[in-house]
Coordinates of C-alpha atoms in Angstrom, one line a residue:
M14 CA 40.3 26.4 42.3
K15 CA 42.7 25.0 39.8
P16 CA 46.3 26.4 40.2
S17 CA 47.3 28.8 37.5
I18 CA 50.0 31.3 36.6
P19 CA 49.7 35.0 35.7
K20 CA 49.0 35.9 32.1
G21 CA 52.2 36.6 30.2
T22 CA 54.3 34.2 32.2
R23 CA 55.2 30.6 31.6
D24 CA 56.5 27.4 33.1
F25 CA 59.4 25.6 31.4
S26 CA 59.8 21.9 31.0
P27 CA 63.2 20.2 31.3
T28 CA 63.5 20.1 27.5
E29 CA 62.6 23.8 27.2
V30 CA 65.1 24.7 29.9
A31 CA 67.8 22.8 28.0
N32 CA 66.9 24.5 24.8
R33 CA 66.9 27.9 26.4
T34 CA 70.3 27.1 28.1
Y35 CA 71.6 26.2 24.6
I36 CA 70.6 29.7 23.3
I37 CA 72.0 31.5 26.3
N38 CA 75.3 29.7 26.3
T39 CA 75.7 30.4 22.5
I40 CA 75.1 34.1 23.2
K41 CA 77.3 34.2 26.3
T42 CA 80.2 32.5 24.5
T43 CA 80.0 35.0 21.7
F44 CA 79.8 37.9 24.1
E45 CA 83.0 36.7 25.8
T46 CA 84.7 36.1 22.4
F47 CA 84.1 39.8 21.7
G48 CA 85.6 40.8 25.0
F49 CA 82.5 41.4 27.2
Q50 CA 82.4 40.7 30.9
P51 CA 79.3 39.6 32.9
I52 CA 77.5 41.6 35.6
E53 CA 74.1 41.2 37.4
T54 CA 71.8 43.8 38.9
P55 CA 68.7 43.4 41.3
S56 CA 65.4 42.3 39.8
F57 CA 63.8 45.5 41.2
E58 CA 65.1 49.0 41.4
N59 CA 64.1 52.3 43.1
S60 CA 61.1 53.7 41.1
S61 CA 63.1 56.9 40.7
T62 CA 65.8 55.0 38.8
L63 CA 63.3 53.7 36.2
M64 CA 60.5 56.2 35.9
G65 CA 60.9 58.8 33.2
K66 CA 63.6 56.9 31.2
Y67 CA 61.4 55.1 28.7
G68 CA 58.8 57.8 27.6
D69 CA 55.2 57.9 28.6
E70 CA 54.4 54.5 27.0
G71 CA 57.3 52.8 28.8
D72 CA 56.4 54.3 32.1
R73 CA 52.9 52.9 31.9
L74 CA 54.4 49.4 31.4
I75 CA 56.6 49.4 34.6
F76 CA 55.4 47.0 37.3
K77 CA 55.3 48.9 40.6
I78 CA 55.9 47.1 43.9
L79 CA 53.7 48.1 46.9
N80 CA 55.6 49.3 50.0
S81 CA 55.7 46.7 52.7
G82 CA 53.4 46.9 55.7
D83 CA 50.5 49.4 55.8
F84 CA 51.3 51.0 52.5
L85 CA 48.2 53.2 52.5
K86 CA 49.2 54.8 55.8
K87 CA 51.4 57.5 54.1
A88 CA 48.9 58.1 51.2
E89 CA 47.1 61.5 51.3
D90 CA 43.4 61.1 52.0
K91 CA 42.5 63.6 49.4
L92 CA 44.3 61.6 46.7
L93 CA 42.6 58.4 47.8
L94 CA 39.2 60.0 47.6
E95 CA 39.9 61.5 44.2
K96 CA 41.2 58.1 43.1
D97 CA 44.2 59.8 41.5
S98 CA 46.1 56.6 40.9
L99 CA 49.2 58.3 39.3
K100 CA 49.8 60.6 42.3
V101 CA 48.9 57.9 44.8
T102 CA 51.3 55.4 43.3
S103 CA 54.3 57.6 44.2
Q104 CA 53.2 57.5 47.8
I105 CA 52.5 53.8 48.2
S106 CA 55.2 52.4 45.9
E107 CA 58.9 53.2 46.1
K108 CA 60.3 50.3 44.1
A109 CA 59.5 48.7 40.7
L110 CA 60.5 45.6 38.7
R111 CA 63.1 46.4 36.1
Y112 CA 61.7 47.2 32.6
D113 CA 65.0 46.5 30.8
L114 CA 68.7 45.9 31.6
T115 CA 70.0 49.2 30.0
V116 CA 68.9 51.7 32.6
P117 CA 69.9 49.5 35.6
F118 CA 73.3 49.2 33.8
A119 CA 73.6 53.0 33.5
R120 CA 72.9 53.2 37.3
Y121 CA 75.5 50.5 37.9
V122 CA 78.2 52.3 35.9
V123 CA 77.6 55.5 37.9
Q124 CA 77.6 53.8 41.2
H125 CA 80.8 51.7 40.4
Q126 CA 82.6 54.2 38.2
N127 CA 85.7 54.2 40.4
E128 CA 86.0 50.4 40.1
I129 CA 85.4 50.2 36.3
T130 CA 88.1 50.2 33.6
F131 CA 86.8 52.3 30.7
P132 CA 85.8 51.5 28.0
F133 CA 83.7 49.0 29.9
K134 CA 82.3 46.1 28.0
R135 CA 79.6 44.3 29.9
Y136 CA 77.0 41.6 29.2
Q137 CA 74.0 40.7 31.2
V138 CA 71.5 37.9 30.9
Q139 CA 68.5 38.3 33.3
P140 CA 64.7 38.5 33.3
V141 CA 62.8 41.8 32.9
W142 CA 59.1 42.6 33.4
R143 CA 56.6 44.7 31.4
A144 CA 52.9 45.2 32.1
D145 CA 52.2 44.7 28.4
R146 CA 49.3 42.9 26.7
P147 CA 50.4 39.3 26.2
Q148 CA 50.4 37.9 22.7
K149 CA 52.6 35.6 20.6
G150 CA 56.2 36.5 21.3
R151 CA 55.3 39.2 23.8
F152 CA 55.4 38.2 27.5
R153 CA 55.2 40.1 30.8
E154 CA 58.2 38.3 32.1
F155 CA 61.0 37.5 29.7
F156 CA 64.8 37.3 29.5
Q157 CA 67.0 39.9 27.9
C158 CA 70.6 39.2 26.8
D159 CA 72.4 42.5 26.6
A160 CA 75.8 43.7 25.7
D161 CA 77.0 47.3 26.1
V162 CA 80.1 49.4 25.8
V163 CA 80.4 52.6 27.7
G164 CA 83.3 55.1 27.6
S165 CA 83.9 55.1 23.9
D166 CA 82.2 57.1 21.1
S167 CA 84.0 55.1 18.3
L168 CA 81.7 53.9 15.5
W169 CA 83.8 50.7 15.4
Q170 CA 81.6 49.6 18.3
E171 CA 78.5 49.8 16.1
V172 CA 80.4 47.7 13.5
E173 CA 81.3 45.1 16.1
F174 CA 77.7 44.8 17.4
I175 CA 76.5 44.1 13.9
Q176 CA 79.2 41.4 13.6
L177 CA 78.1 40.0 17.0
Y178 CA 74.5 39.7 15.9
D179 CA 75.6 37.9 12.8
N180 CA 77.9 35.6 14.7
V181 CA 75.2 34.5 17.2
F182 CA 72.5 33.9 14.7
T183 CA 74.9 32.0 12.4
K184 CA 75.9 29.7 15.3
L185 CA 72.2 29.1 16.1
G186 CA 71.6 28.2 12.5
L187 CA 69.2 31.1 12.1
T188 CA 70.4 32.3 8.7
G189 CA 68.7 35.1 6.8
T190 CA 68.0 37.5 9.7
T191 CA 67.9 41.2 8.8
I192 CA 69.8 43.7 10.9
K193 CA 68.0 47.0 10.4
I194 CA 69.9 50.2 11.2
N195 CA 69.1 53.8 11.4
N196 CA 70.5 56.9 13.2
R197 CA 68.6 59.1 15.7
K198 CA 70.4 62.1 14.3
I199 CA 68.7 61.4 11.0
L200 CA 65.3 61.4 12.6
S201 CA 66.1 64.6 14.4
G202 CA 67.2 66.1 11.1
I203 CA 64.0 65.1 9.4
A204 CA 62.0 66.7 12.3
E205 CA 64.1 69.8 11.9
V206 CA 63.6 70.0 8.1
I207 CA 59.8 69.6 8.4
G208 CA 59.6 72.1 11.3
A209 CA 58.6 69.6 14.0
Q210 CA 61.6 69.7 16.3
D211 CA 59.4 70.1 19.4
K212 CA 57.5 67.0 18.4
L213 CA 60.5 64.7 17.9
I214 CA 59.5 62.0 20.4
D215 CA 55.9 61.9 19.1
F216 CA 57.2 61.8 15.6
T217 CA 59.6 58.9 16.2
V218 CA 57.1 56.9 18.4
A219 CA 54.5 57.1 15.6
L220 CA 57.1 56.4 12.8
D221 CA 58.3 53.3 14.6
K222 CA 54.9 51.7 14.3
L223 CA 54.8 51.9 10.4
D224 CA 55.4 48.2 9.9
K225 CA 52.8 47.3 12.6
I226 CA 49.8 49.6 11.8
G227 CA 50.5 51.0 8.4
Q228 CA 51.0 54.4 6.9
E229 CA 47.5 55.7 7.3
K230 CA 47.3 55.0 11.0
V231 CA 50.8 56.4 11.5
E232 CA 49.8 59.7 9.8
A233 CA 46.6 59.8 11.9
E234 CA 48.7 59.4 15.1
M235 CA 51.1 62.1 14.1
I236 CA 48.1 64.5 13.4
S237 CA 46.6 63.6 16.8
K238 CA 50.0 64.6 18.4
G239 CA 49.9 68.0 16.8
I240 CA 52.1 67.4 13.8
S241 CA 50.7 69.3 10.8
E242 CA 49.5 67.7 7.6
E243 CA 52.0 69.9 5.7
A244 CA 54.9 68.5 7.7
I245 CA 53.6 64.9 7.1
Q246 CA 53.6 65.6 3.4
K247 CA 57.2 66.5 3.5
V248 CA 58.1 63.1 5.0
Q249 CA 56.1 61.1 2.4
P250 CA 59.3 59.7 0.8
L251 CA 60.1 58.0 4.1
F252 CA 57.1 55.7 3.8
S253 CA 58.3 54.2 0.5
F254 CA 62.1 54.2 0.7
K255 CA 63.5 51.6 -1.7
G256 CA 66.8 50.7 -3.2
S257 CA 70.2 49.7 -1.9
N258 CA 71.7 51.0 1.3
S259 CA 74.0 53.3 -0.7
E260 CA 71.0 54.7 -2.7
N261 CA 69.0 55.3 0.5
L262 CA 71.9 57.1 2.1
D263 CA 72.3 59.3 -0.9
A264 CA 68.6 60.1 -0.8
L265 CA 68.7 61.0 2.9
E266 CA 71.7 63.2 2.4
K267 CA 69.8 65.1 -0.3
M268 CA 66.7 65.4 1.9
L269 CA 68.8 66.6 4.9
Q270 CA 71.0 69.2 3.2
T271 CA 69.7 72.0 5.5
S272 CA 70.2 70.1 8.8
E273 CA 73.7 69.7 10.2
E274 CA 72.6 67.1 12.7
G275 CA 70.9 65.1 10.0
K276 CA 73.9 65.2 7.8
K277 CA 76.1 64.0 10.7
G278 CA 73.7 61.1 11.1
V279 CA 74.0 60.1 7.5
E280 CA 77.8 60.4 7.7
E281 CA 77.9 58.0 10.8
L282 CA 75.5 55.6 9.1
R283 CA 77.6 55.5 5.9
F284 CA 80.8 54.7 7.9
V285 CA 79.1 51.8 9.6
I286 CA 77.5 50.4 6.4
N287 CA 80.7 50.8 4.4
S288 CA 82.8 49.1 7.1
V289 CA 80.5 46.1 7.5
T290 CA 80.3 45.8 3.7
E291 CA 84.1 45.7 3.5
L292 CA 84.4 43.1 6.3
G293 CA 81.4 41.0 5.2
L294 CA 78.8 39.1 7.1
N295 CA 78.3 35.3 7.5
S296 CA 74.5 34.9 7.1
A297 CA 72.7 38.1 8.1
N298 CA 71.5 41.0 5.9
L299 CA 72.2 44.6 6.8
E300 CA 69.5 47.1 5.8
V301 CA 69.1 50.9 6.3
D302 CA 65.6 51.4 7.5
V303 CA 64.7 55.1 7.8
T304 CA 61.4 54.4 9.6
L305 CA 63.2 52.6 12.4
A306 CA 62.7 54.9 15.3
R307 CA 62.4 52.9 18.6
G308 CA 60.6 55.5 20.7
L309 CA 62.8 55.2 23.7
N310 CA 64.1 58.5 24.9
Y311 CA 67.7 57.6 25.4
Y312 CA 69.0 56.8 21.9
T313 CA 71.1 59.5 20.3
G314 CA 73.0 57.8 17.5
A315 CA 72.7 54.4 15.8
I316 CA 69.5 52.4 16.2
F317 CA 69.4 48.6 15.7
E318 CA 66.6 46.2 15.2
V319 CA 66.8 42.5 14.1
A320 CA 64.0 40.8 12.1
A321 CA 63.6 37.1 11.9
P322 CA 64.1 35.4 8.5
K323 CA 61.4 36.1 6.0
G324 CA 58.3 33.9 6.3
V325 CA 58.4 33.9 10.1
K326 CA 55.7 36.0 11.7
M327 CA 57.5 37.5 14.7
G328 CA 58.3 40.9 16.1
S329 CA 61.9 42.0 16.5
I330 CA 64.3 39.4 18.0
G331 CA 66.9 41.9 18.9
G332 CA 67.5 45.7 19.1
G333 CA 69.6 48.5 20.6
G334 CA 71.5 51.7 19.8
R335 CA 73.8 54.4 21.0
Y336 CA 73.0 56.5 24.0
D337 CA 75.5 59.4 24.4
D338 CA 73.9 60.8 27.5
L339 CA 72.2 57.9 29.4
T340 CA 74.6 58.0 32.4
G341 CA 74.1 61.7 32.6
I342 CA 70.6 61.2 34.1
F343 CA 72.4 59.7 37.1
G344 CA 75.1 62.4 37.3
L345 CA 77.9 61.0 35.2
K346 CA 78.3 63.3 32.2
D347 CA 80.0 62.8 28.9
V348 CA 80.1 59.0 29.0
S349 CA 79.0 57.6 25.6
G350 CA 77.6 54.2 25.3
V351 CA 76.1 51.8 22.8
G352 CA 74.5 48.4 23.3
I353 CA 72.3 45.7 21.9
S354 CA 69.9 43.1 23.2
F355 CA 68.8 39.6 22.1
G356 CA 65.2 38.7 22.7
L357 CA 65.7 35.2 24.1
D358 CA 62.0 34.2 24.2
R359 CA 61.3 35.3 20.6
I360 CA 64.5 33.6 19.4
Y361 CA 63.3 30.4 21.0
L362 CA 60.0 30.6 19.2
V363 CA 61.7 31.3 15.9
L364 CA 64.1 28.3 16.3
E365 CA 61.2 26.1 17.3
E366 CA 59.1 27.2 14.3
L367 CA 61.9 26.5 11.9
G368 CA 62.8 23.2 13.5
L369 CA 66.4 24.4 14.3
F370 CA 66.8 22.9 17.8
K371 CA 69.1 20.0 18.0
T372 CA 68.2 17.0 20.1
V373 CA 69.1 18.0 23.6
D374 CA 70.3 15.4 26.2
L375 CA 68.5 16.2 29.4
P376 CA 70.5 15.9 32.7
K377 CA 70.4 12.3 33.9
P378 CA 72.5 9.9 35.9
K379 CA 74.8 7.5 34.1
V380 CA 74.0 4.8 36.6
L381 CA 71.0 3.9 38.8
F382 CA 71.4 1.7 41.9
V383 CA 68.4 -0.5 42.4
N384 CA 67.0 -0.4 46.0
F385 CA 66.4 -3.8 47.5
G386 CA 66.1 -2.6 51.1
E387 CA 67.8 -0.6 53.9
K388 CA 71.1 -2.6 54.2
E389 CA 71.5 -2.8 50.4
A390 CA 70.7 0.9 50.1
L391 CA 73.4 1.9 52.6
Y392 CA 75.9 -0.4 50.8
S393 CA 74.9 1.3 47.5
M394 CA 75.1 4.8 48.9
K395 CA 78.7 4.3 50.0
A396 CA 79.6 3.4 46.4
I397 CA 77.5 6.3 45.0
T398 CA 79.4 8.7 47.3
K399 CA 82.7 7.6 45.8
L400 CA 81.3 7.6 42.2
R401 CA 80.1 11.2 42.7
A402 CA 83.5 12.2 44.0
E403 CA 84.8 11.0 40.6
N404 CA 82.2 13.1 38.8
V405 CA 80.1 10.1 37.7
K406 CA 76.4 11.0 37.8
S407 CA 74.9 8.4 40.1
E408 CA 71.5 7.9 41.7
L409 CA 69.8 5.5 44.2
Y410 CA 66.2 4.7 43.5
P411 CA 64.7 6.1 46.8
D412 CA 62.2 3.3 47.6
A413 CA 62.5 -0.4 47.8
A414 CA 59.9 -0.8 45.2
K415 CA 59.2 -3.7 42.9
M416 CA 62.1 -4.5 40.5
K417 CA 59.9 -3.9 37.4
K418 CA 59.0 -0.4 38.6
Q419 CA 62.6 0.6 39.2
M420 CA 63.7 -0.8 35.8
N421 CA 60.9 1.1 34.1
Y422 CA 62.2 4.3 35.8
A423 CA 65.7 3.6 34.4
N424 CA 64.2 3.0 30.9
K425 CA 62.0 6.1 30.8
R426 CA 64.9 8.3 31.9
E427 CA 67.2 6.5 29.4
I428 CA 69.8 5.7 32.1
E429 CA 72.6 3.7 30.5
F430 CA 73.6 1.5 33.5
V431 CA 71.9 -0.1 36.4
V432 CA 73.7 -1.6 39.5
L433 CA 72.1 -4.5 41.4
V434 CA 73.2 -5.1 45.0
G435 CA 71.8 -8.1 46.9
S436 CA 73.1 -10.3 49.8
R437 CA 75.5 -12.2 47.5
E438 CA 77.1 -8.9 46.2
M439 CA 77.4 -7.6 49.7
E440 CA 79.1 -10.8 51.0
N441 CA 81.6 -10.7 48.1
Q442 CA 82.1 -6.9 48.2
E443 CA 80.9 -6.8 44.6
F444 CA 78.4 -5.0 42.4
T445 CA 76.4 -6.4 39.5
L446 CA 76.5 -3.9 36.6
K447 CA 73.9 -4.2 33.9
N448 CA 74.2 -2.3 30.6
M449 CA 70.6 -1.3 29.8
I450 CA 71.4 -1.0 26.0
S451 CA 73.2 -4.3 25.4
G452 CA 71.8 -6.3 28.3
E453 CA 75.3 -7.4 29.4
Q454 CA 75.9 -8.0 33.1
D455 CA 79.2 -8.1 35.0
N456 CA 80.2 -8.7 38.6
L457 CA 82.7 -6.0 39.5
S458 CA 84.7 -4.7 42.5
L459 CA 84.1 -1.1 43.5
T460 CA 87.4 0.1 41.9
T461 CA 86.6 -1.7 38.6
L462 CA 83.1 -0.4 38.7
I463 CA 84.3 3.2 39.1
N464 CA 86.9 2.9 36.3
K465 CA 84.4 1.3 33.9
L466 CA 81.7 4.0 34.5
K467 CA 84.3 6.7 34.2
Q468 CA 85.5 5.4 30.9
S469 CA 82.1 4.6 29.3

């Protein structure tokens, strides 16, 4: 059998790793400029930490980890015979791979609340796993780059996150992104106005799919979830909202006159929009999108989603929102939070499609010592040890191969200098340094060699 990797995962070449590192470093630098601190959490959590936090759809996409040892021993025979996989899973699996970084972060805050200074601004760059159907831009293993603030309900946090998105994408040269924003209170208000408060999650999950499956299928899904045709008729204006942000907010305010929560959502959204307009953005566009729902259970205020520049066929490359009660599920009440995430893998694909990656220099030694034999190699290694102590990247070709093979290696890796050490050099305590670009050669002492390589 030929070796392979699971669907939805990838290997990365040195160039790809370098490009990914460039994106990550750009994001991390911006996070820290905005005052965020890094944390890390385990790749897997207790199942009880994750399950029930993402809605039914999210729960189905969580990778479960089988208990070690004889994992079937504790499973009830009756459930095994009935092949009731949902009930059996809880008996044979106590842990799961994390689905995102937000819920583990909420768990972290609760566990470490006595060590944290609030408001706590954290960022986290780690892989997550989802048992999703792989397709372009959607993987089963992928990195998220998250930033969150907990312990403040100030809307200035939402304003700063929009600026943060704009800063990162501008630095990456990815101009023309669209930061879409909505407010969960507006969606709750709409559900209240149409008499579908008890169907809020079903309503938002379906609405969130509008740009993917179209109005007709969204309406069909709403009907299948028990939302009446009369209620759907009342929300028809949502499917064709057009105009400026200010005009859309005015229309929403009019639609939600009878809902206090809905009006509160419009008020919050207007503050964020007006503030960002006053401050200005570098290259991104900010757009009110009333169909933006993000079906995750924990958002309670602002909802964000970032779309790639027009002409690039790609799902969202970032998203997030406010979650006033997320830590409450772990016992820490009244701690408001808001956060965003960058989709590293999708951002990579967009930059690649638009040709925005700069030429990346892969890690390589500055100098290669040619290997002529055991004695020469030992003499070279003593010099290499001193060069490395001076932070000069140095390498000995491992085998006493033919000269042509060793020089070809240096050329293919684009190594700038080669050092030749034979019996004459060893007798004179010298090194022959060859510049692979100019072809010039010099016989140098070790001290001169180190100084020259450090300066070049």
